[in-house]
Every structure is written in structure tokens, then in C-alpha cells.
């Protein structure tokens, strides 16, 4: 080819097309994401980090922790289900519901369906495509019952307890530098703030407090904040203190060692598990260590978002005594 | 510069081959020498970072040399110090020789090359003191990346002038590859500097920009430098022109048009269309790959007796590594595969295969003929052979083991019921073997560095006899 300018124009075109579509297209699509306001409470998520945690992000970047840790939980495609939560108020509501249930689950018989109705909420279908879940909900609603679709988050990260849902772009809108990471030499940290370690049983086994629909935990911790902070600091100082086979390096340069004789007035010393830690010195975290630990504790993506729903069902509101009495009366009337 | 000087410098009068080689000698030798140095340093840092991954407490108490710093420092040295610098040397050589124009004011390019190396020094130093930008393979601090941009812009401008005033008006495929590589890198680097460092785009968009930049550097920029050199040196070795210029041009345009779309596969927290488009583009890359492979294969179709030629073996290894890297990249881009291998050693294995196996082998192969020509003396024939053996063995072992480690690690990671530590153990076992491979690579790179240094020192002594006086003094002294 002889014509330089033509070559140049075609080359430029090749660059501009990929740059324009991929880079600028994504800037336009996700570059303007804002915090999501919860419909029930009005609370905003995410919000900007407080000062210490913000400094911790800088320490995380400075130390290159993102070379070994990712910060986004992933999940497989969403799976759907349908749940019957309440029967209708009509006198023949049970019969209607049974008829609908038999259409949803043709393999059930009438006796089985009736038996199932004694224990609400009832999972009618699970882990299916949206069509079947939607069909089940519509059939039950046509039978004057209350039913709702449920969402299942599936995947290794969810099963492992690394998050209740996948990390989405909105989770990162307040990150000045997105340190997402590319390798998992260490565990994912997207929700490390929601997790609490058990007593050194395994590398990452956590205190289960809430069980989601697929039977794994979201690891919401019950530990007091100072104990969680101490756990993270000890882990940074001596990773093998908690996880004996950890290959994480020790970050001792983030701490100061003070001999026990001189340590009378020093506060904030690390509390090591029994048999661990130095014998003659106490270990005090520097400001960087505290900031990093604060940042780790701030890592939590446990708010349900439209693009990243969490499949936890809200507990049914407690009924007042009057409501219960009214319902009993209704039932009695219906039976008579 | 006055108009008359400009006309003299960039007239359409062809330069002789000697003129061309004299003009490019200083910047090219400097780039090769500096590239060899960064290859040694980068490989040693990579060795340290891999040893740290085996659970060793090597440099554990040193805040400057934790794994989070040695790993990015190693890849900065290998990518910006070695691979791109070798690409610059090849671009200067091929553009000037095929244009039949001497590089005017080579000292400017030499100084730009010096500034480039200053940028690399600041980049590695910045990462070690904690100034890393945090973006994968673009951990350079802003002061370093701006210096790199300025240096590269000067070199590109000088080569563009040579190209504009070329005597051979017909653009050779090698020149097209080199020019595309030069322009694309300027574009990609400026995008990364502006959108990631100067005025960062918000949130997850940084992932898109960062990955687009890295993919552009590997797939398009270094791909163009390496393939341009293959299209230039393989016909030289085969003693015949490229089998088909049309096929070569078709492969070039397909690579340039498709290459920029790949590299965003995997499960990032990004809109799904990005990974879908990227995955489809990766699959389409098979067309230029097959076209190119067929073209080069037909060009190489030659007397088997000449296969013993060291330079030819280098080029064959580079060609093989590129094909393997591309095929593995296409396989990796398939959704199911990427999901399993995304966070593992697999990507590091691919990077090793590309930098050492492709760019390294092309660069070393080019040096086999380039260095003796520029220096005017032949090198020890055993030297390149030993470097070839060490680099070939080291690259093969390291890449294979890391790819395998990635596979096992990925299988363990994708099993949510297994403990996370199982995946760590799966990776660590094989990383120990990769350490041996990188040690062999370090040996090969040291041999290469000493070979280049020896040739350059010999030339300096030959050109400046006064320096021999010191040597004679030393010999007499005892």
C-alpha cells in the first residue's frame, strides 16, 4: 500500500471504534451510577467511606494487597422460584389453592398439596427459569392466594460465604481507585467486613447469623467491633496466628514492638490467641495498620440492589391480637 | 531547523544501507542494552515474587519488597523496560531500513530512549516506595507514565518523519505493523493516563479502561511489534519474499480492527455486553491468526538443512509461542473457561508465554543479525545458542507449569463446597516448579545481558583506542 494518509485514516478508525465503543460506551453507561435509595427505609447505598477507612484504601493500594486479593464476589446466573405465603380469604380458598398447586406441580396429588398447605410459606418451585416461577405466582394469585417470586444467587463464591450476592458496578462508585484485583492467592475481600472468623477452625469459616435461601450464610457477624478489629490486626501482624497454613506474608512493619517493662501506659496493644504472639514485647499498631483494618471492616456489599438482589425474604409482620381474633372469626364463619 | 536543513534531512534521496545503520546505531544499541538490563532485573524480581508465593518469608520484613510490590515491579521491568523497549529498537530498525532513509538526529531518539528508561526507573522505584497506581500492569505512578509518554511521543514523531519521507513509497507490511504499534501505544497510554490517573473515571469504569489498555498493549502494540519483526526477519532467513503480501495485509487489518475489542472477558462487575462483545471478538481473532500462520509457514517452507540456524530457531520459537498464546487466549475467552480460570495463575502463565516466548524470542532472534551488523563484528556463535536453550527451556517450563497451576487452582476455586485453602495449595505446589523455570530464565537473561555488554564494550574499545591504554596498564600492573 502506497498511500500513507489512507493507511493512517484506517488505522485511526480502528483505534477510535474500539476505544469509543468499549471505553466511552461504558463511561456513558456506568460512569453516572449514583447511590441507590432503599424503598422501605430511604437509606442510601453505597455511601462514601469515613476518614480512617478512606486512608486504609490508600494503604491497601500502597502495599499492593490487590495483587493477591480480589474485591468482587461473582455468581452464576440467577435462578428463580415461587413461594406461596398466604391463602385467600374466601371460603373455598384451600380448594382453589390446591387446584392451582396441582397445575404448578402436576406430579403432586391432592392429598399431598393439602398437606403442604399446612406449613406456609410453601416453596412451590425452586431454581427454575423466570417463566415457570412467574406462571406459578400468577396461578396462585388467580386462586386468591398471596404468592411471590424468589431469587436464588448461586455460585462458588456465594456457597463459600463470600457474599450474599454478586458485586455490581454500583458497589464501587465511591472507590477513588478501583482495586478489584486479578488473582485469588488470598480470599475475596468484597464482604470481609460482614464476616467474622470462627475460632481458627478453618481458613475462612464464619459466624453464621442469617441463613439465606440456598442454605449458606451471609456471615453477618455478632462479634463486638473491637474484637473484629483485633482479629484483623493480629492477622496482619501474624497471619499464621489464626490460619496455620496461610501463605500471606506478615506485615510486621505496620506495627511497633514495645518491651513489656516500658509498656505501662500504652493502650491499644494486640491481643493474641493463647500461645501466639511475642512473649517479651507488646505489639502496638501504627496508624497505617489501624487504617487498613478499618478499611477491611468497611468492606461490605450486603445491601440488596435492583441489579444485585439478595434473596432474603422479609419476615412477615407480627399480627396484633385483634387481627388474630378477626382472622379466627373469619375462619370459624367460613367453616360453618 | 531552517528550511534548507529540513529539505536536506528529509529529501527523497535514498540513503545507503551503511548510512541507515550508522544513523540508527546509537539509539538501537542503547535500547537493546537497556532492554537486556531490564530483562535481567525483571526476571530476578519475578523470581523473588514467585518464591514469596510459595509461603517463604523472603523479604517479609522489608516494606519495600513485599509480594504486592515485587510482582508489579517485575512486570513493569519486563513490559515497559524490556518488551516495549525491544519493540522500539525493532521499530526504529525496520522503519528506517525499509524506508531507505537514515534516521536524522539520532541523538534526539537516543535521548528519548534515555528518558524512557528514566520513566521505567521512576516507575519501579515508585511502586517499591508505595506510589503504585493500583491498576493491573499499569501500576506506574503518574510522574512515571507521563515521562514514558513524552519519550515515546518523540520517538514516534521521528519515525513518522522517516516514514513520511520514505524512498520506497510502497509500504512494506513490517512498516505497517510497526507504525500501527507506535500510534496505538501513544493512544492507549494517553487514554490510561488521562482516564485512570489525571482525571479518573468513576468506579468500575476504571476496570474497563484498565483492561482495555492492557489488552491494547499486549494484543495490538506488542503484537504488532513482534509480528512486524517476524514478517521482516522470516523472509530474510528464508531468502525469499513473504509468501503473500495480500494475506499479510489482510491479517494486519483484521488484527488491528478486532484486537482492540478483546481482553475484557471474565466475570467483572460490568455490563454483560462488554464481556460478550469481547468474547466474540476473541473468537474472531482466529481468522487473522490462521491467515498469518499460513502465510509465514509458506514463507518458511525451506530446506530442512538450514533449520540449524540459531536465528531461525529463535524466530520459529517466537512464532510458535505467538500461535500458542493466541489459541490459549481464544480458549480462555470462552465464557465457561474464563469463569473457571479468571483469578488464577493462568493469566500469569499467558503473560510469561507472551513476553518471554514471543517478544523475547523475536527480540533475541533479531539481535542475532542486528547486533553484529550495527557493531561491525561477529559475536561468539555459542553465546546465542546457550541463551536460546536457557530462554526456551525456562519459558516452556514456567509457562506450562503456571498454566497448569491455574487450571487446578481454578477447578478448586469453582467448587464452592471445597475450602478456599485447597485452591491455594493447588497453586502453591506447582508455583514451586515455576520458580525453577524462572531461575533458568534468569540465567538465560544474564547470559544475554553479558553477551550484549561484551559486544558493546568491544566496539567501544575498537573505536576509541585510547581506552585500551587502561586495559594495557592493568595487564602490565601485576
Coordinates of N, CA and C in Angstrom, one line a residue, chain B residues 331-468:
Chain B
X331 N -9.3 -19.8 23.7 CA -9.9 -20.7 24.5 C -10.4 -20.1 25.8
X332 N -9.5 -19.3 26.4 CA -9.7 -18.6 27.7 C -10.9 -17.6 27.6
X333 N -11.1 -17.1 26.4 CA -12.2 -16.1 26.2 C -13.6 -16.8 26.2
X334 N -13.7 -18.1 26.1 CA -15.0 -18.8 26.1 C -15.6 -18.6 27.5
X335 N -16.8 -18.3 27.6 CA -17.4 -17.9 28.9 C -17.2 -19.0 30.0
X336 N -17.4 -20.2 29.7 CA -17.2 -21.2 30.8 C -15.8 -21.3 31.3
X337 N -14.9 -21.2 30.3 CA -13.4 -21.4 30.6 C -13.0 -20.1 31.4
X338 N -13.3 -19.0 31.0 CA -12.9 -17.7 31.7 C -13.4 -17.7 33.1
X339 N -14.7 -18.2 33.3 CA -15.2 -18.3 34.6 C -14.4 -19.1 35.6
X340 N -13.8 -20.2 35.0 CA -13.0 -21.0 35.9 C -11.6 -20.5 36.1
X341 N -11.0 -19.9 35.1 CA -9.6 -19.6 35.2 C -9.3 -18.1 35.5
X342 N -10.4 -17.3 35.7 CA -10.2 -15.9 35.8 C -9.2 -15.4 36.9
X343 N -9.3 -16.0 38.1 CA -8.5 -15.4 39.2 C -7.3 -16.3 39.5
X344 N -6.7 -16.9 38.6 CA -5.7 -17.9 38.9 C -4.4 -17.6 38.2
X345 N -3.4 -18.5 38.4 CA -2.1 -18.3 37.8 C -2.1 -18.4 36.3
X346 N -3.2 -18.8 35.7 CA -3.3 -19.0 34.3 C -2.9 -17.7 33.5
X347 N -3.4 -16.6 34.0 CA -3.1 -15.3 33.3 C -1.7 -15.0 33.4
X348 N -1.0 -15.3 34.5 CA 0.4 -15.1 34.6 C 1.2 -16.0 33.7
X349 N 0.7 -17.2 33.5 CA 1.3 -18.1 32.6 C 1.2 -17.6 31.1
X350 N 0.1 -17.0 30.8 CA -0.1 -16.4 29.5 C 0.9 -15.2 29.3
X351 N 1.0 -14.4 30.3 CA 1.9 -13.3 30.2 C 3.3 -13.7 30.0
X352 N 3.7 -14.8 30.8 CA 5.1 -15.3 30.6 C 5.3 -15.8 29.2
X353 N 4.3 -16.5 28.7 CA 4.4 -17.1 27.3 C 4.6 -15.9 26.3
X354 N 3.9 -14.9 26.5 CA 3.9 -13.8 25.5 C 5.2 -12.9 25.6
X355 N 5.5 -12.5 26.8 CA 6.7 -11.7 27.0 C 8.0 -12.4 26.7
X356 N 8.2 -13.6 27.3 CA 9.4 -14.3 27.1 C 9.4 -15.1 25.8
X357 N 8.3 -15.8 25.6 CA 8.2 -16.7 24.4 C 8.1 -16.0 23.1
X358 N 7.3 -14.9 23.1 CA 7.1 -14.2 21.8 C 8.0 -13.0 21.6
X359 N 7.8 -12.0 22.5 CA 8.6 -10.8 22.3 C 10.1 -11.1 22.6
X360 N 10.3 -11.8 23.6 CA 11.7 -12.2 24.0 C 12.4 -12.9 22.8
X361 N 11.8 -13.9 22.3 CA 12.4 -14.7 21.2 C 12.6 -13.9 20.0
X362 N 11.6 -13.0 19.6 CA 11.7 -12.2 18.4 C 12.9 -11.2 18.6
X363 N 12.9 -10.6 19.8 CA 14.0 -9.6 20.1 C 15.3 -10.3 20.0
X364 N 15.5 -11.4 20.7 CA 16.8 -12.1 20.7 C 17.1 -12.6 19.3
X365 N 16.1 -13.1 18.6 CA 16.4 -13.5 17.2 C 16.8 -12.4 16.3
X366 N 16.2 -11.2 16.5 CA 16.6 -10.0 15.7 C 18.0 -9.6 16.1
X367 N 18.3 -9.7 17.4 CA 19.7 -9.3 17.8 C 20.8 -10.2 17.2
X368 N 20.4 -11.4 16.8 CA 21.5 -12.3 16.2 C 22.1 -11.7 14.9
X369 N 21.2 -11.0 14.2 CA 21.8 -10.4 12.9 C 22.0 -8.9 13.1
X370 N 21.2 -8.3 14.0 CA 21.2 -6.8 14.1 C 22.5 -6.4 14.8
X371 N 22.8 -7.0 15.9 CA 24.0 -6.6 16.7 C 25.3 -6.7 15.9
X372 N 25.6 -7.8 15.3 CA 26.8 -7.9 14.5 C 26.9 -6.8 13.4
X373 N 25.7 -6.5 12.8 CA 25.7 -5.5 11.7 C 26.0 -4.1 12.3
X374 N 25.3 -3.8 13.4 CA 25.5 -2.5 13.9 C 26.9 -2.3 14.5
X375 N 27.4 -3.4 15.1 CA 28.7 -3.2 15.8 C 29.8 -3.4 14.8
X376 N 29.6 -4.2 13.8 CA 30.6 -4.4 12.8 C 31.5 -5.6 13.1
X377 N 31.2 -6.4 14.1 CA 32.0 -7.6 14.4 C 31.1 -8.7 14.7
X378 N 31.5 -9.9 14.5 CA 30.6 -11.0 14.7 C 30.7 -11.4 16.2
X379 N 29.6 -12.0 16.7 CA 29.6 -12.4 18.1 C 30.0 -13.9 18.2
X380 N 30.3 -14.3 19.4 CA 30.6 -15.7 19.7 C 29.4 -16.5 19.3
X381 N 29.6 -17.5 18.4 CA 28.5 -18.3 17.9 C 27.8 -19.1 19.0
X382 N 28.5 -19.5 20.1 CA 27.9 -20.3 21.1 C 27.0 -19.5 22.0
X383 N 27.3 -18.2 22.1 CA 26.5 -17.4 23.0 C 25.0 -17.4 22.8
X384 N 24.6 -17.1 21.5 CA 23.1 -17.1 21.2 C 22.5 -18.5 21.5
X385 N 23.3 -19.5 21.2 CA 22.8 -20.9 21.3 C 22.5 -21.2 22.8
X386 N 23.4 -20.8 23.7 CA 23.1 -21.0 25.1 C 22.0 -20.2 25.6
X387 N 21.9 -19.0 25.2 CA 20.8 -18.1 25.6 C 19.5 -18.7 25.1
X388 N 19.5 -19.2 23.9 CA 18.3 -19.8 23.3 C 17.9 -21.0 24.1
X389 N 18.8 -21.9 24.5 CA 18.5 -23.1 25.3 C 17.9 -22.7 26.6
X390 N 18.6 -21.7 27.3 CA 18.1 -21.3 28.6 C 16.7 -20.6 28.5
X391 N 16.6 -19.7 27.6 CA 15.3 -19.0 27.5 C 14.2 -19.9 27.0
X392 N 14.5 -20.8 26.1 CA 13.4 -21.7 25.6 C 13.0 -22.6 26.7
X393 N 13.9 -23.2 27.4 CA 13.6 -24.2 28.5 C 12.9 -23.4 29.6
X394 N 13.4 -22.3 30.0 CA 12.8 -21.5 31.1 C 11.4 -21.1 30.7
X395 N 11.2 -20.6 29.5 CA 9.9 -20.1 29.1 C 8.9 -21.3 29.1
X396 N 9.3 -22.3 28.5 CA 8.4 -23.5 28.3 C 8.0 -24.0 29.7
X397 N 9.0 -24.2 30.6 CA 8.7 -24.8 31.9 C 7.8 -23.8 32.7
X398 N 8.2 -22.6 32.8 CA 7.4 -21.6 33.6 C 6.0 -21.5 33.1
X399 N 5.9 -21.3 31.8 CA 4.5 -21.0 31.2 C 3.7 -22.3 31.4
X400 N 4.2 -23.5 31.1 CA 3.4 -24.7 31.2 C 3.0 -24.9 32.6
X401 N 3.9 -24.7 33.6 CA 3.6 -25.0 35.0 C 2.5 -24.0 35.5
X402 N 2.7 -22.7 35.1 CA 1.7 -21.7 35.6 C 0.3 -21.9 35.0
X403 N 0.3 -22.3 33.7 CA -1.0 -22.6 33.1 C -1.7 -23.8 33.8
X404 N -0.9 -24.8 34.1 CA -1.4 -26.0 34.7 C -1.9 -25.6 36.2
X405 N -1.0 -24.9 36.8 CA -1.4 -24.4 38.2 C -2.7 -23.7 38.2
X406 N -2.9 -22.8 37.2 CA -4.1 -22.0 37.0 C -5.3 -22.9 36.8
X407 N -5.1 -24.0 36.0 CA -6.2 -24.9 35.8 C -6.6 -25.6 37.1
X408 N -5.7 -26.1 37.8 CA -6.0 -26.8 39.1 C -6.6 -25.9 40.1
X409 N -6.0 -24.7 40.2 CA -6.5 -23.7 41.1 C -7.9 -23.3 40.8
X410 N -8.2 -23.1 39.5 CA -9.5 -22.7 39.0 C -10.5 -23.8 39.3
X411 N -10.1 -25.0 39.1 CA -11.1 -26.1 39.4 C -11.4 -26.1 40.9
X412 N -10.5 -25.9 41.8 CA -10.7 -25.9 43.2 C -11.6 -24.6 43.6
X413 N -11.3 -23.5 42.9 CA -12.0 -22.3 43.3 C -13.5 -22.4 42.9
X414 N -13.7 -23.1 41.8 CA -15.1 -23.1 41.3 C -15.9 -24.1 42.0
X415 N -15.3 -24.8 43.0 CA -16.1 -25.7 43.8 C -16.4 -25.0 45.2
X416 N -17.6 -24.5 45.3 CA -17.9 -23.7 46.5 C -17.9 -24.5 47.8
X417 N -18.0 -25.8 47.6 CA -18.0 -26.6 48.9 C -16.7 -26.9 49.4
X418 N -15.6 -26.8 48.5 CA -14.3 -27.0 49.0 C -13.7 -25.8 49.7
X419 N -12.8 -26.0 50.7 CA -12.2 -24.9 51.4 C -11.4 -24.1 50.4
X420 N -11.3 -22.8 50.7 CA -10.5 -21.9 49.8 C -9.1 -22.4 49.8
X421 N -8.6 -22.9 51.0 CA -7.2 -23.2 51.1 C -6.8 -24.3 50.2
X422 N -7.8 -25.1 49.7 CA -7.5 -26.2 48.7 C -6.9 -25.6 47.4
X423 N -7.6 -24.5 47.0 CA -7.1 -23.8 45.8 C -5.8 -23.2 46.0
X424 N -5.5 -22.7 47.2 CA -4.2 -22.1 47.4 C -3.1 -23.2 47.3
X425 N -3.4 -24.3 48.0 CA -2.4 -25.4 48.0 C -2.2 -25.9 46.5
X426 N -3.3 -26.0 45.8 CA -3.1 -26.5 44.4 C -2.2 -25.6 43.6
X427 N -2.3 -24.3 43.8 CA -1.5 -23.3 43.1 C -0.1 -23.4 43.6
X428 N 0.1 -23.4 44.9 CA 1.4 -23.3 45.5 C 2.3 -24.4 45.1
X429 N 1.8 -25.6 45.1 CA 2.6 -26.8 44.8 C 3.3 -26.6 43.4
X430 N 2.6 -26.1 42.4 CA 3.2 -26.0 41.1 C 4.0 -24.7 41.0
X431 N 3.7 -23.7 41.8 CA 4.5 -22.5 41.7 C 5.9 -22.8 42.1
X432 N 6.1 -23.8 43.0 CA 7.5 -24.2 43.4 C 8.3 -24.6 42.1
X433 N 7.6 -25.3 41.2 CA 8.3 -25.8 40.0 C 8.5 -24.6 39.0
X434 N 7.5 -23.7 39.0 CA 7.7 -22.5 38.2 C 8.9 -21.7 38.6
X435 N 9.2 -21.7 39.9 CA 10.4 -21.0 40.4 C 11.7 -21.5 39.7
X436 N 11.7 -22.8 39.5 CA 12.9 -23.4 38.8 C 12.9 -22.8 37.4
X437 N 11.8 -22.8 36.7 CA 11.7 -22.3 35.4 C 12.2 -20.8 35.3
X438 N 11.7 -20.0 36.2 CA 12.1 -18.6 36.2 C 13.6 -18.5 36.5
X439 N 14.1 -19.4 37.4 CA 15.6 -19.3 37.7 C 16.4 -19.6 36.4
X440 N 15.9 -20.5 35.5 CA 16.5 -20.8 34.3 C 16.4 -19.6 33.3
X441 N 15.2 -18.9 33.4 CA 15.1 -17.7 32.6 C 16.0 -16.6 33.0
X442 N 16.2 -16.5 34.3 CA 17.2 -15.5 34.9 C 18.6 -15.8 34.4
X443 N 18.9 -17.1 34.3 CA 20.3 -17.5 33.8 C 20.4 -17.1 32.4
X444 N 19.4 -17.4 31.6 CA 19.4 -17.0 30.1 C 19.5 -15.5 29.9
X445 N 18.7 -14.7 30.8 CA 18.7 -13.3 30.6 C 20.1 -12.7 31.0
X446 N 20.7 -13.3 32.0 CA 22.0 -12.8 32.4 C 23.1 -13.1 31.3
X447 N 23.0 -14.3 30.7 CA 23.9 -14.6 29.6 C 23.7 -13.6 28.4
X448 N 22.4 -13.3 28.1 CA 22.1 -12.4 27.0 C 22.7 -11.0 27.4
X449 N 22.5 -10.6 28.6 CA 22.9 -9.2 29.0 C 24.5 -9.2 28.9
X450 N 25.2 -10.2 29.3 CA 26.6 -10.2 29.3 C 27.1 -10.3 27.8
X451 N 26.4 -11.0 27.0 CA 26.7 -11.1 25.6 C 26.6 -9.7 24.9
X452 N 25.5 -9.0 25.2 CA 25.3 -7.7 24.6 C 26.4 -6.7 25.1
X453 N 26.6 -6.7 26.4 CA 27.6 -5.8 27.0 C 29.0 -6.1 26.5
X454 N 29.3 -7.3 26.3 CA 30.6 -7.7 25.8 C 30.8 -7.1 24.4
X455 N 29.8 -7.3 23.5 CA 29.9 -6.8 22.2 C 30.0 -5.3 22.2
X456 N 29.2 -4.6 23.0 CA 29.3 -3.1 23.0 C 30.6 -2.7 23.5
X457 N 31.1 -3.3 24.6 CA 32.4 -2.9 25.2 C 33.5 -3.1 24.1
X458 N 33.5 -4.2 23.4 CA 34.5 -4.5 22.4 C 34.5 -3.4 21.3
X459 N 33.3 -3.0 20.9 CA 33.2 -2.0 19.9 C 33.7 -0.6 20.4
X460 N 33.4 -0.3 21.6 CA 33.8 1.0 22.2 C 35.4 1.0 22.2
X461 N 35.9 -0.1 22.6 CA 37.4 -0.2 22.7 C 38.0 -0.1 21.3
X462 N 37.3 -0.7 20.3 CA 37.8 -0.7 19.0 C 37.8 0.7 18.4
X463 N 36.7 1.4 18.7 CA 36.5 2.8 18.2 C 37.4 3.8 18.9
X464 N 37.5 3.6 20.2 CA 38.3 4.6 20.9 C 39.6 3.9 21.5
X465 N 40.6 3.8 20.7 CA 41.8 3.0 21.1 C 42.4 3.5 22.4
X466 N 42.2 4.8 22.7 CA 42.8 5.4 23.9 C 42.3 4.6 25.1
X467 N 41.1 4.0 25.1 CA 40.6 3.3 26.2 C 41.4 2.0 26.5
X468 N 42.0 1.5 25.4 CA 42.8 0.3 25.5 C 44.0 0.5 26.4

